[in-house]
PDB file of C-alpha atoms in Angstrom:
ATOM      1  CA  UNK A 175       0.000   0.000   0.000  1.00 52.00           C
ATOM      2  CA  UNK A 176       1.546   3.316  -1.045  1.00 65.00           C
ATOM      3  CA  UNK A 177       1.563   6.407   1.140  1.00 79.00           C
ATOM      4  CA  UNK A 178      -1.283   8.143  -0.681  1.00 85.00           C
ATOM      5  CA  UNK A 179      -3.509   5.087  -0.300  1.00 86.00           C
ATOM      6  CA  UNK A 180      -2.786   4.949   3.428  1.00 85.00           C
ATOM      7  CA  UNK A 181      -3.423   8.676   3.728  1.00 89.00           C
ATOM      8  CA  UNK A 182      -6.723   8.251   1.865  1.00 90.00           C
ATOM      9  CA  UNK A 183      -7.828   5.551   4.317  1.00 89.00           C
ATOM     10  CA  UNK A 184      -7.056   7.855   7.248  1.00 90.00           C
ATOM     11  CA  UNK A 185      -8.951  10.779   5.733  1.00 93.00           C
ATOM     12  CA  UNK A 186     -12.020   8.736   4.817  1.00 91.00           C
ATOM     13  CA  UNK A 187     -12.390   7.122   8.239  1.00 90.00           C
ATOM     14  CA  UNK A 188     -14.138   8.500  11.315  1.00 91.00           C
ATOM     15  CA  UNK A 189     -10.603   9.081  12.622  1.00 92.00           C
ATOM     16  CA  UNK A 190      -7.119   8.315  11.384  1.00 90.00           C
ATOM     17  CA  UNK A 191      -3.645   8.882  12.785  1.00 87.00           C
ATOM     18  CA  UNK A 192      -0.041   8.111  11.897  1.00 77.00           C
ATOM     19  CA  UNK A 193       2.188   7.224  14.846  1.00 73.00           C
ATOM     20  CA  UNK A 194       5.606   8.346  13.621  1.00 64.00           C
ATOM     21  CA  UNK A 195       7.219   7.157  16.839  1.00 60.00           C
ATOM     22  CA  UNK A 196       6.335   3.551  16.031  1.00 59.00           C
ATOM     23  CA  UNK A 197       7.576   3.281  12.469  1.00 53.00           C
ATOM     24  CA  UNK A 198       4.627   5.202  11.036  1.00 53.00           C
ATOM     25  CA  UNK A 199       2.082   2.743  12.327  1.00 64.00           C
ATOM     26  CA  UNK A 200      -1.372   3.841  11.182  1.00 75.00           C
ATOM     27  CA  UNK A 201      -4.528   3.679  13.277  1.00 82.00           C
ATOM     28  CA  UNK A 202      -7.856   3.978  11.472  1.00 84.00           C
ATOM     29  CA  UNK A 203     -11.224   4.017  13.255  1.00 86.00           C
ATOM     30  CA  UNK A 204     -14.197   3.025  11.096  1.00 80.00           C
ATOM     31  CA  UNK A 205     -17.905   3.238  11.734  1.00 83.00           C
ATOM     32  CA  UNK A 206     -19.527   0.001  10.634  1.00 80.00           C
ATOM     33  CA  UNK A 207     -23.049  -0.396   9.266  1.00 74.00           C
ATOM     34  CA  UNK A 208     -24.459  -1.263  12.692  1.00 79.00           C
ATOM     35  CA  UNK A 209     -22.993   1.983  14.125  1.00 80.00           C
ATOM     36  CA  UNK A 210     -20.142   0.280  15.931  1.00 87.00           C
ATOM     37  CA  UNK A 211     -16.719   1.907  16.067  1.00 91.00           C
ATOM     38  CA  UNK A 212     -13.875  -0.454  15.211  1.00 90.00           C
ATOM     39  CA  UNK A 213     -10.157   0.091  14.796  1.00 89.00           C
ATOM     40  CA  UNK A 214      -7.874  -1.284  12.119  1.00 87.00           C
ATOM     41  CA  UNK A 215      -4.124  -0.976  12.587  1.00 87.00           C
ATOM     42  CA  UNK A 216      -1.815  -0.820   9.570  1.00 81.00           C
ATOM     43  CA  UNK A 217       1.313  -2.803  10.414  1.00 71.00           C
ATOM     44  CA  UNK A 218       3.129  -2.064   7.172  1.00 71.00           C
ATOM     45  CA  UNK A 219       1.776  -5.119   5.372  1.00 73.00           C
ATOM     46  CA  UNK A 220      -1.896  -5.417   6.271  1.00 77.00           C
ATOM     47  CA  UNK A 221      -4.676  -4.039   8.450  1.00 81.00           C
ATOM     48  CA  UNK A 222      -5.161  -5.872  11.741  1.00 83.00           C
ATOM     49  CA  UNK A 223      -8.442  -5.275  13.541  1.00 81.00           C
ATOM     50  CA  UNK A 224      -8.423  -4.534  17.254  1.00 81.00           C
ATOM     51  CA  UNK A 225     -11.309  -5.249  19.655  1.00 85.00           C
ATOM     52  CA  UNK A 226     -14.514  -3.213  19.341  1.00 91.00           C
ATOM     53  CA  UNK A 227     -14.026   0.386  20.503  1.00 92.00           C
ATOM     54  CA  UNK A 228     -17.663   1.338  21.145  1.00 92.00           C
ATOM     55  CA  UNK A 229     -21.224   0.415  20.211  1.00 91.00           C
ATOM     56  CA  UNK A 230     -23.048   3.441  21.630  1.00 90.00           C
ATOM     57  CA  UNK A 231     -21.941   5.965  19.024  1.00 89.00           C
ATOM     58  CA  UNK A 232     -24.318   8.084  17.001  1.00 90.00           C
ATOM     59  CA  UNK A 233     -24.623   7.616  13.259  1.00 88.00           C
ATOM     60  CA  UNK A 234     -21.876   9.492  11.457  1.00 88.00           C
ATOM     61  CA  UNK A 235     -19.990  10.169  14.676  1.00 90.00           C
ATOM     62  CA  UNK A 236     -16.948  12.417  14.565  1.00 91.00           C
ATOM     63  CA  UNK A 237     -13.904  10.863  16.213  1.00 93.00           C
ATOM     64  CA  UNK A 238     -10.333  11.766  17.056  1.00 94.00           C
ATOM     65  CA  UNK A 239      -7.195   9.972  18.216  1.00 91.00           C
ATOM     66  CA  UNK A 240      -5.014  10.946  21.142  1.00 88.00           C
ATOM     67  CA  UNK A 241      -1.638   9.241  20.775  1.00 86.00           C
ATOM     68  CA  UNK A 242       1.364   9.422  23.064  1.00 83.00           C
ATOM     69  CA  UNK A 243       4.228   7.069  23.856  1.00 76.00           C
ATOM     70  CA  UNK A 244       2.169   4.995  26.297  1.00 79.00           C
ATOM     71  CA  UNK A 245      -1.325   6.339  25.528  1.00 84.00           C
ATOM     72  CA  UNK A 246      -3.767   5.280  22.828  1.00 89.00           C
ATOM     73  CA  UNK A 247      -7.141   7.018  23.109  1.00 92.00           C
ATOM     74  CA  UNK A 248     -10.153   7.644  20.895  1.00 94.00           C
ATOM     75  CA  UNK A 249     -12.785  10.351  21.397  1.00 94.00           C
ATOM     76  CA  UNK A 250     -16.216   9.971  19.841  1.00 95.00           C
ATOM     77  CA  UNK A 251     -19.819  11.159  20.294  1.00 95.00           C
ATOM     78  CA  UNK A 252     -22.581   8.866  21.528  1.00 93.00           C
ATOM     79  CA  UNK A 253     -26.251   8.669  20.554  1.00 93.00           C
ATOM     80  CA  UNK A 254     -27.117  11.503  22.973  1.00 94.00           C
ATOM     81  CA  UNK A 255     -24.396  13.818  21.544  1.00 95.00           C
ATOM     82  CA  UNK A 256     -22.252  13.320  24.660  1.00 95.00           C
ATOM     83  CA  UNK A 257     -18.462  13.374  24.315  1.00 95.00           C
ATOM     84  CA  UNK A 258     -16.970   9.983  25.172  1.00 94.00           C
ATOM     85  CA  UNK A 259     -13.435   8.634  25.432  1.00 93.00           C
ATOM     86  CA  UNK A 260     -11.952   5.128  25.376  1.00 94.00           C
ATOM     87  CA  UNK A 261      -8.353   4.021  25.988  1.00 93.00           C
ATOM     88  CA  UNK A 262      -6.791   0.844  24.645  1.00 92.00           C
ATOM     89  CA  UNK A 263      -5.314  -1.495  27.235  1.00 92.00           C
ATOM     90  CA  UNK A 264      -2.692  -3.645  25.515  1.00 88.00           C
ATOM     91  CA  UNK A 265      -2.494  -6.128  28.403  1.00 90.00           C
ATOM     92  CA  UNK A 266      -6.246  -6.711  28.462  1.00 91.00           C
ATOM     93  CA  UNK A 267      -6.511  -6.285  24.683  1.00 90.00           C
ATOM     94  CA  UNK A 268      -9.609  -4.180  25.205  1.00 93.00           C
ATOM     95  CA  UNK A 269     -10.904  -0.598  25.156  1.00 94.00           C
ATOM     96  CA  UNK A 270     -11.788   0.888  28.552  1.00 94.00           C
ATOM     97  CA  UNK A 271     -13.869   4.012  29.306  1.00 93.00           C
ATOM     98  CA  UNK A 272     -11.921   7.112  30.334  1.00 91.00           C
ATOM     99  CA  UNK A 273     -13.465   9.449  32.877  1.00 88.00           C
ATOM    100  CA  UNK A 274     -13.746  13.111  31.921  1.00 88.00           C
ATOM    101  CA  UNK A 275     -14.359  14.067  35.541  1.00 78.00           C
ATOM    102  CA  UNK A 276     -16.980  16.752  36.115  1.00 76.00           C
ATOM    103  CA  UNK A 277     -17.448  16.953  32.338  1.00 75.00           C
ATOM    104  CA  UNK A 278     -18.687  13.367  32.162  1.00 79.00           C
ATOM    105  CA  UNK A 279     -21.892  14.491  30.425  1.00 87.00           C
ATOM    106  CA  UNK A 280     -20.410  17.152  28.173  1.00 92.00           C
ATOM    107  CA  UNK A 281     -22.784  17.848  25.263  1.00 94.00           C
ATOM    108  CA  UNK A 282     -21.418  18.660  21.850  1.00 95.00           C
ATOM    109  CA  UNK A 283     -23.256  20.175  18.908  1.00 96.00           C
ATOM    110  CA  UNK A 284     -24.867  17.579  16.596  1.00 95.00           C
ATOM    111  CA  UNK A 285     -22.761  18.892  13.703  1.00 95.00           C
ATOM    112  CA  UNK A 286     -19.510  19.241  15.642  1.00 96.00           C
ATOM    113  CA  UNK A 287     -16.251  17.687  14.513  1.00 96.00           C
ATOM    114  CA  UNK A 288     -13.498  16.613  16.935  1.00 96.00           C
ATOM    115  CA  UNK A 289      -9.742  16.987  17.119  1.00 96.00           C
ATOM    116  CA  UNK A 290      -7.300  16.220  19.918  1.00 94.00           C
ATOM    117  CA  UNK A 291      -3.622  16.352  20.775  1.00 92.00           C
ATOM    118  CA  UNK A 292      -1.265  15.470  23.621  1.00 91.00           C
ATOM    119  CA  UNK A 293       1.039  18.226  24.872  1.00 89.00           C
ATOM    120  CA  UNK A 294       3.409  18.398  27.825  1.00 86.00           C
ATOM    121  CA  UNK A 295       0.529  20.042  29.695  1.00 83.00           C
ATOM    122  CA  UNK A 296      -2.047  17.322  29.055  1.00 87.00           C
ATOM    123  CA  UNK A 297      -4.549  16.170  26.471  1.00 90.00           C
ATOM    124  CA  UNK A 298      -6.465  18.853  24.532  1.00 93.00           C
ATOM    125  CA  UNK A 299      -9.791  18.124  22.817  1.00 95.00           C
ATOM    126  CA  UNK A 300     -11.475  20.628  20.475  1.00 96.00           C
ATOM    127  CA  UNK A 301     -15.185  20.683  19.584  1.00 96.00           C
ATOM    128  CA  UNK A 302     -18.285  22.840  19.106  1.00 96.00           C
ATOM    129  CA  UNK A 303     -20.430  22.761  22.237  1.00 94.00           C
ATOM    130  CA  UNK A 304     -24.213  22.458  22.270  1.00 94.00           C
ATOM    131  CA  UNK A 305     -24.605  26.235  21.792  1.00 94.00           C
ATOM    132  CA  UNK A 306     -22.311  26.266  18.757  1.00 94.00           C
ATOM    133  CA  UNK A 307     -19.293  27.871  20.491  1.00 95.00           C
ATOM    134  CA  UNK A 308     -15.902  26.398  19.657  1.00 96.00           C
ATOM    135  CA  UNK A 309     -14.171  25.156  22.809  1.00 94.00           C
ATOM    136  CA  UNK A 310     -11.375  22.965  24.127  1.00 93.00           C
ATOM    137  CA  UNK A 311     -11.322  20.573  27.062  1.00 92.00           C
ATOM    138  CA  UNK A 312      -7.947  20.013  28.720  1.00 90.00           C
ATOM    139  CA  UNK A 313      -7.340  16.772  30.624  1.00 86.00           C
ATOM    140  CA  UNK A 314      -4.361  17.043  32.964  1.00 82.00           C
ATOM    141  CA  UNK A 315      -3.549  13.686  34.541  1.00 76.00           C
ATOM    142  CA  UNK A 316      -6.946  12.518  35.808  1.00 73.00           C
ATOM    143  CA  UNK A 317      -8.493  15.987  36.044  1.00 74.00           C
ATOM    144  CA  UNK A 318     -10.462  17.900  33.430  1.00 81.00           C
ATOM    145  CA  UNK A 319     -10.976  21.636  33.657  1.00 80.00           C
ATOM    146  CA  UNK A 320     -14.000  23.515  32.415  1.00 85.00           C
ATOM    147  CA  UNK A 321     -14.181  23.758  28.598  1.00 90.00           C
ATOM    148  CA  UNK A 322     -12.509  26.971  27.447  1.00 89.00           C
ATOM    149  CA  UNK A 323     -13.606  29.060  24.490  1.00 90.00           C
ATOM    150  CA  UNK A 324     -11.062  29.221  21.675  1.00 92.00           C
ATOM    151  CA  UNK A 325     -10.571  32.390  19.559  1.00 92.00           C
ATOM    152  CA  UNK A 326     -10.655  30.374  16.335  1.00 92.00           C
ATOM    153  CA  UNK A 327     -14.194  29.801  15.110  1.00 89.00           C
ATOM    154  CA  UNK A 328     -14.212  27.096  12.429  1.00 94.00           C
ATOM    155  CA  UNK A 329     -17.533  26.848  10.587  1.00 95.00           C
ATOM    156  CA  UNK A 330     -19.775  24.102  11.905  1.00 95.00           C
ATOM    157  CA  UNK A 331     -19.239  20.619  10.459  1.00 94.00           C
ATOM    158  CA  UNK A 332     -15.804  21.473   9.034  1.00 95.00           C
ATOM    159  CA  UNK A 333     -12.607  19.574   9.880  1.00 95.00           C
ATOM    160  CA  UNK A 334      -9.943  20.817  12.295  1.00 96.00           C
ATOM    161  CA  UNK A 335      -6.713  19.268  13.547  1.00 96.00           C
ATOM    162  CA  UNK A 336      -4.365  19.780  16.511  1.00 95.00           C
ATOM    163  CA  UNK A 337      -0.596  19.137  16.584  1.00 93.00           C
ATOM    164  CA  UNK A 338       2.526  20.260  18.421  1.00 92.00           C
ATOM    165  CA  UNK A 339       5.312  22.039  16.546  1.00 92.00           C
ATOM    166  CA  UNK A 340       8.250  23.920  18.096  1.00 89.00           C
ATOM    167  CA  UNK A 341       6.839  23.184  21.552  1.00 88.00           C
ATOM    168  CA  UNK A 342       3.649  25.067  20.707  1.00 92.00           C
ATOM    169  CA  UNK A 343       0.135  23.741  20.311  1.00 94.00           C
ATOM    170  CA  UNK A 344      -1.145  24.401  16.775  1.00 95.00           C
ATOM    171  CA  UNK A 345      -4.837  24.283  15.882  1.00 96.00           C
ATOM    172  CA  UNK A 346      -5.460  23.975  12.127  1.00 97.00           C
ATOM    173  CA  UNK A 347      -8.919  24.713  10.760  1.00 96.00           C
ATOM    174  CA  UNK A 348     -10.838  25.680   7.637  1.00 94.00           C
ATOM    175  CA  UNK A 349     -12.075  29.263   7.885  1.00 91.00           C
ATOM    176  CA  UNK A 350     -15.128  30.958   6.397  1.00 91.00           C
ATOM    177  CA  UNK A 351     -13.095  31.783   3.263  1.00 89.00           C
ATOM    178  CA  UNK A 352     -12.394  28.049   2.717  1.00 92.00           C
ATOM    179  CA  UNK A 353      -8.668  28.498   3.338  1.00 92.00           C
ATOM    180  CA  UNK A 354      -6.586  26.600   5.888  1.00 95.00           C
ATOM    181  CA  UNK A 355      -5.473  28.670   8.887  1.00 95.00           C
ATOM    182  CA  UNK A 356      -3.861  27.916  12.215  1.00 95.00           C
ATOM    183  CA  UNK A 357      -3.530  29.505  15.625  1.00 95.00           C
ATOM    184  CA  UNK A 358      -0.864  28.535  18.145  1.00 94.00           C
ATOM    185  CA  UNK A 359      -0.069  29.008  21.816  1.00 92.00           C
ATOM    186  CA  UNK A 360       2.258  27.834  24.538  1.00 86.00           C
ATOM    187  CA  UNK A 361       0.968  24.657  26.150  1.00 73.00           C
ATOM    188  CA  UNK A 362       0.649  25.708  29.757  1.00 70.00           C
ATOM    189  CA  UNK A 363       0.078  29.449  29.527  1.00 73.00           C
ATOM    190  CA  UNK A 364      -0.097  32.429  27.230  1.00 77.00           C
ATOM    191  CA  UNK A 365      -2.733  33.667  24.846  1.00 88.00           C
ATOM    192  CA  UNK A 366      -3.536  32.282  21.434  1.00 92.00           C
ATOM    193  CA  UNK A 367      -1.518  34.036  18.736  1.00 92.00           C
ATOM    194  CA  UNK A 368      -3.112  35.700  15.713  1.00 91.00           C
ATOM    195  CA  UNK A 369      -4.324  33.386  12.917  1.00 91.00           C
ATOM    196  CA  UNK A 370      -1.871  32.456  10.167  1.00 91.00           C
ATOM    197  CA  UNK A 371      -3.036  31.469   6.685  1.00 90.00           C
ATOM    198  CA  UNK A 372      -1.483  28.218   5.450  1.00 90.00           C
ATOM    199  CA  UNK A 373      -3.186  27.972   2.061  1.00 87.00           C
ATOM    200  CA  UNK A 374      -5.053  30.253  -0.282  1.00 84.00           C
ATOM    201  CA  UNK A 375      -8.782  29.788  -0.816  1.00 88.00           C
ATOM    202  CA  UNK A 376      -9.723  26.361  -2.135  1.00 92.00           C
ATOM    203  CA  UNK A 377     -12.466  25.982  -4.716  1.00 90.00           C
ATOM    204  CA  UNK A 378     -13.758  22.637  -3.453  1.00 90.00           C
ATOM    205  CA  UNK A 379     -15.483  21.757  -0.197  1.00 93.00           C
ATOM    206  CA  UNK A 380     -12.932  20.121   2.114  1.00 95.00           C
ATOM    207  CA  UNK A 381     -14.211  16.960   3.799  1.00 95.00           C
ATOM    208  CA  UNK A 382     -11.027  16.299   5.762  1.00 95.00           C
ATOM    209  CA  UNK A 383      -7.347  17.191   5.821  1.00 95.00           C
ATOM    210  CA  UNK A 384      -4.015  16.241   7.368  1.00 94.00           C
ATOM    211  CA  UNK A 385      -1.082  18.590   7.970  1.00 94.00           C
ATOM    212  CA  UNK A 386       2.624  17.752   7.927  1.00 90.00           C
ATOM    213  CA  UNK A 387       5.777  19.851   8.084  1.00 88.00           C
ATOM    214  CA  UNK A 388       9.243  19.538   6.610  1.00 82.00           C
ATOM    215  CA  UNK A 389      12.221  21.891   6.309  1.00 83.00           C
ATOM    216  CA  UNK A 390      10.301  24.091   3.865  1.00 86.00           C
ATOM    217  CA  UNK A 391       7.258  24.624   6.059  1.00 89.00           C
ATOM    218  CA  UNK A 392       3.729  23.279   6.385  1.00 92.00           C
ATOM    219  CA  UNK A 393       1.994  21.248   3.733  1.00 92.00           C
ATOM    220  CA  UNK A 394      -1.586  20.033   3.787  1.00 94.00           C
ATOM    221  CA  UNK A 395      -3.348  17.088   2.177  1.00 95.00           C
ATOM    222  CA  UNK A 396      -7.030  17.749   1.455  1.00 96.00           C
ATOM    223  CA  UNK A 397      -9.799  15.264   0.791  1.00 95.00           C
ATOM    224  CA  UNK A 398     -12.546  16.867  -1.288  1.00 93.00           C
ATOM    225  CA  UNK A 399     -15.580  15.135  -2.797  1.00 84.00           C
ATOM    226  CA  UNK A 400     -13.591  12.756  -4.983  1.00 88.00           C
ATOM    227  CA  UNK A 401     -10.020  14.063  -5.133  1.00 94.00           C
ATOM    228  CA  UNK A 402      -6.871  14.258  -3.015  1.00 95.00           C
ATOM    229  CA  UNK A 403      -5.094  17.622  -3.147  1.00 94.00           C
ATOM    230  CA  UNK A 404      -1.724  18.797  -1.853  1.00 93.00           C
ATOM    231  CA  UNK A 405      -0.865  22.397  -0.968  1.00 92.00           C
ATOM    232  CA  UNK A 406       2.737  23.053   0.075  1.00 88.00           C
ATOM    233  CA  UNK A 407       4.618  26.146   1.277  1.00 88.00           C
ATOM    234  CA  UNK A 408       4.368  27.700  -2.199  1.00 86.00           C
ATOM    235  CA  UNK A 409       0.542  27.573  -1.765  1.00 87.00           C
ATOM    236  CA  UNK A 410       0.261  25.971  -5.212  1.00 88.00           C
ATOM    237  CA  UNK A 411      -2.608  23.456  -5.390  1.00 90.00           C
ATOM    238  CA  UNK A 412      -1.529  20.054  -6.743  1.00 91.00           C
ATOM    239  CA  UNK A 413      -4.115  17.440  -7.711  1.00 92.00           C
ATOM    240  CA  UNK A 414      -2.635  14.119  -6.588  1.00 93.00           C
ATOM    241  CA  UNK A 415      -5.397  11.812  -7.754  1.00 93.00           C
ATOM    242  CA  UNK A 416      -9.011  10.685  -7.566  1.00 94.00           C
ATOM    243  CA  UNK A 417     -10.801   8.761  -4.829  1.00 92.00           C
ATOM    244  CA  UNK A 418     -13.000   5.857  -5.928  1.00 91.00           C
ATOM    245  CA  UNK A 419     -14.658   4.180  -2.964  1.00 87.00           C
ATOM    246  CA  UNK A 420     -11.781   3.896  -0.502  1.00 83.00           C
ATOM    247  CA  UNK A 421      -9.090   3.638  -3.171  1.00 88.00           C
ATOM    248  CA  UNK A 422      -6.647   6.302  -4.329  1.00 91.00           C
ATOM    249  CA  UNK A 423      -6.241   6.480  -8.127  1.00 92.00           C
ATOM    250  CA  UNK A 424      -3.077   8.449  -9.020  1.00 91.00           C
ATOM    251  CA  UNK A 425      -3.378  11.301 -11.496  1.00 87.00           C
ATOM    252  CA  UNK A 426      -1.652  10.698 -14.834  1.00 71.00           C
ATOM    253  CA  UNK A 427       1.695   8.974 -14.157  1.00 50.00           C
ATOM    254  CA  UNK A 428       1.550   9.538 -10.411  1.00 51.00           C
ATOM    255  CA  UNK A 429       2.142   5.841  -9.778  1.00 46.00           C
ATOM    256  CA  UNK A 430       5.593   6.422 -11.261  1.00 42.00           C
ATOM    257  CA  UNK A 431       5.970  10.004 -10.199  1.00 40.00           C
ATOM    258  CA  UNK A 432       5.590   8.907  -6.603  1.00 41.00           C
ATOM    259  CA  UNK A 433       9.355   9.415  -6.856  1.00 36.00           C
ATOM    260  CA  UNK A 434       9.321  12.361  -4.489  1.00 39.00           C
ATOM    261  CA  UNK A 435       6.530  12.209  -1.944  1.00 40.00           C
ATOM    262  CA  UNK A 436       6.732  14.046   1.355  1.00 37.00           C
ATOM    263  CA  UNK A 437       4.159  12.720   3.753  1.00 39.00           C
ATOM    264  CA  UNK A 438       3.991  13.418   7.487  1.00 34.00           C
ATOM    265  CA  UNK A 439       7.471  14.985   7.427  1.00 33.00           C
ATOM    266  CA  UNK A 440       9.067  12.031   5.668  1.00 34.00           C
ATOM    267  CA  UNK A 441       9.634  11.081   2.078  1.00 34.00           C
ATOM    268  CA  UNK A 442       9.725   7.943  -0.015  1.00 32.00           C
ATOM    269  CA  UNK A 443      10.940   7.325  -3.517  1.00 30.00           C
ATOM    270  CA  UNK A 444       9.321   4.000  -4.246  1.00 31.00           C
ATOM    271  CA  UNK A 445      11.135   3.250  -7.521  1.00 33.00           C
ATOM    272  CA  UNK A 446      14.648   4.375  -6.590  1.00 34.00           C
ATOM    273  CA  UNK A 447      14.340   3.639  -2.843  1.00 33.00           C
ATOM    274  CA  UNK A 448      15.606   7.106  -1.953  1.00 37.00           C
ATOM    275  CA  UNK A 449      14.702   7.510   1.688  1.00 36.00           C
ATOM    276  CA  UNK A 450      13.581  10.522   3.641  1.00 39.00           C
ATOM    277  CA  UNK A 451      16.930  11.394   5.128  1.00 46.00           C
ATOM    278  CA  UNK A 452      18.451  11.933   1.689  1.00 42.00           C
ATOM    279  CA  UNK A 453      15.635  14.253   0.720  1.00 38.00           C
ATOM    280  CA  UNK A 454      15.962  16.228   3.958  1.00 48.00           C
ATOM    281  CA  UNK A 455      19.718  16.449   3.517  1.00 50.00           C
ATOM    282  CA  UNK A 456      19.201  17.704  -0.020  1.00 46.00           C
ATOM    283  CA  UNK A 457      16.886  20.414   1.277  1.00 48.00           C
ATOM    284  CA  UNK A 458      19.391  21.491   3.907  1.00 56.00           C
ATOM    285  CA  UNK A 459      22.432  21.505   1.671  1.00 54.00           C
ATOM    286  CA  UNK A 460      20.791  23.293  -1.225  1.00 52.00           C
ATOM    287  CA  UNK A 461      18.661  22.757  -4.254  1.00 57.00           C
ATOM    288  CA  UNK A 462      21.327  21.052  -6.374  1.00 58.00           C
ATOM    289  CA  UNK A 463      20.957  17.566  -4.955  1.00 54.00           C
ATOM    290  CA  UNK A 464      17.163  17.827  -4.909  1.00 56.00           C
ATOM    291  CA  UNK A 465      17.145  18.825  -8.567  1.00 65.00           C
ATOM    292  CA  UNK A 466      19.461  15.905  -9.361  1.00 61.00           C
ATOM    293  CA  UNK A 467      17.084  13.481  -7.630  1.00 59.00           C
ATOM    294  CA  UNK A 468      14.126  14.889  -9.520  1.00 68.00           C
ATOM    295  CA  UNK A 469      16.005  14.612 -12.819  1.00 67.00           C
ATOM    296  CA  UNK A 470      16.882  10.998 -12.088  1.00 60.00           C
ATOM    297  CA  UNK A 471      13.263  10.311 -11.169  1.00 63.00           C
ATOM    298  CA  UNK A 472      12.068  11.791 -14.454  1.00 62.00           C
ATOM    299  CA  UNK A 473      14.617   9.680 -16.289  1.00 62.00           C
ATOM    300  CA  UNK A 474      13.258   6.539 -14.634  1.00 57.00           C
ATOM    301  CA  UNK A 475       9.747   7.540 -15.673  1.00 57.00           C
ATOM    302  CA  UNK A 476      10.819   8.115 -19.278  1.00 60.00           C
ATOM    303  CA  UNK A 477      12.566   4.733 -19.342  1.00 57.00           C
ATOM    304  CA  UNK A 478       9.408   3.054 -18.049  1.00 53.00           C
ATOM    305  CA  UNK A 479       7.296   4.819 -20.638  1.00 53.00           C
ATOM    306  CA  UNK A 480       9.685   3.711 -23.369  1.00 54.00           C
ATOM    307  CA  UNK A 481       9.569   0.116 -22.228  1.00 49.00           C
ATOM    308  CA  UNK A 482       5.791   0.208 -22.163  1.00 48.00           C
ATOM    309  CA  UNK A 483       5.600   1.567 -25.715  1.00 49.00           C
ATOM    310  CA  UNK A 484       7.916  -1.203 -26.927  1.00 47.00           C
TER     311      UNK A 484
END
């Protein structure tokens, strides 16, 4: 399974996450036809299904992963629009309920989406509350504070994502102008900084997205109705391919041109086996080596085309 196919699976699911600390292990939570939430773990060769996460979720539930070195949590919304959390216990091979303290019966808006992220200060969960205000709940150890209002106001039923970069919490969201923005803050104190635009306005409705960063800056992968788009630091929109069912269909010769793919701050050249570290080194040392790699990749593509025509 190539990187774009794995990314597509993550974006199509109720929740998807890449654990870079464990060899880019992928966790994908799916809602089945009987409204049960199940997890499938990509081991590098196949998807292995874990025990049932929950059976009390509402139809079309939003969900979000919270991953840390020794933590593996999933947030979801139940049939009464109450925020719920489960944690995987590897020894018991089962998912156990996680208490949210005084916020045990926290109502979220029926059209809310979820995002979450571990920081050194605790676990942050973002959502629209029952009144439509955008808030975050912070779980520090076993204690949860009152949900706090967040300056960012993503439109209802639009995706958002939380990550840590440069020891700051970053909240990425689609704004009213259909462009990707983010706001950041120190984990334990300080105010949210002013919004920063990551991409220009997109023409298509964004169903989901995932953000990564390399030496050049942020890049975002967008799932629209039937396409996968990439917008990098240059803000140029690149159409990577189409989505048919749960499959990624590369655009044009993208199955060959997967020569230089940066995904989740790493890169793979499937044909030439050029690994991420070489690409990063090329970026640090200058454009010359990167251009040489691209030229070689194009040469491989031309050779393949020639062999096909023969």
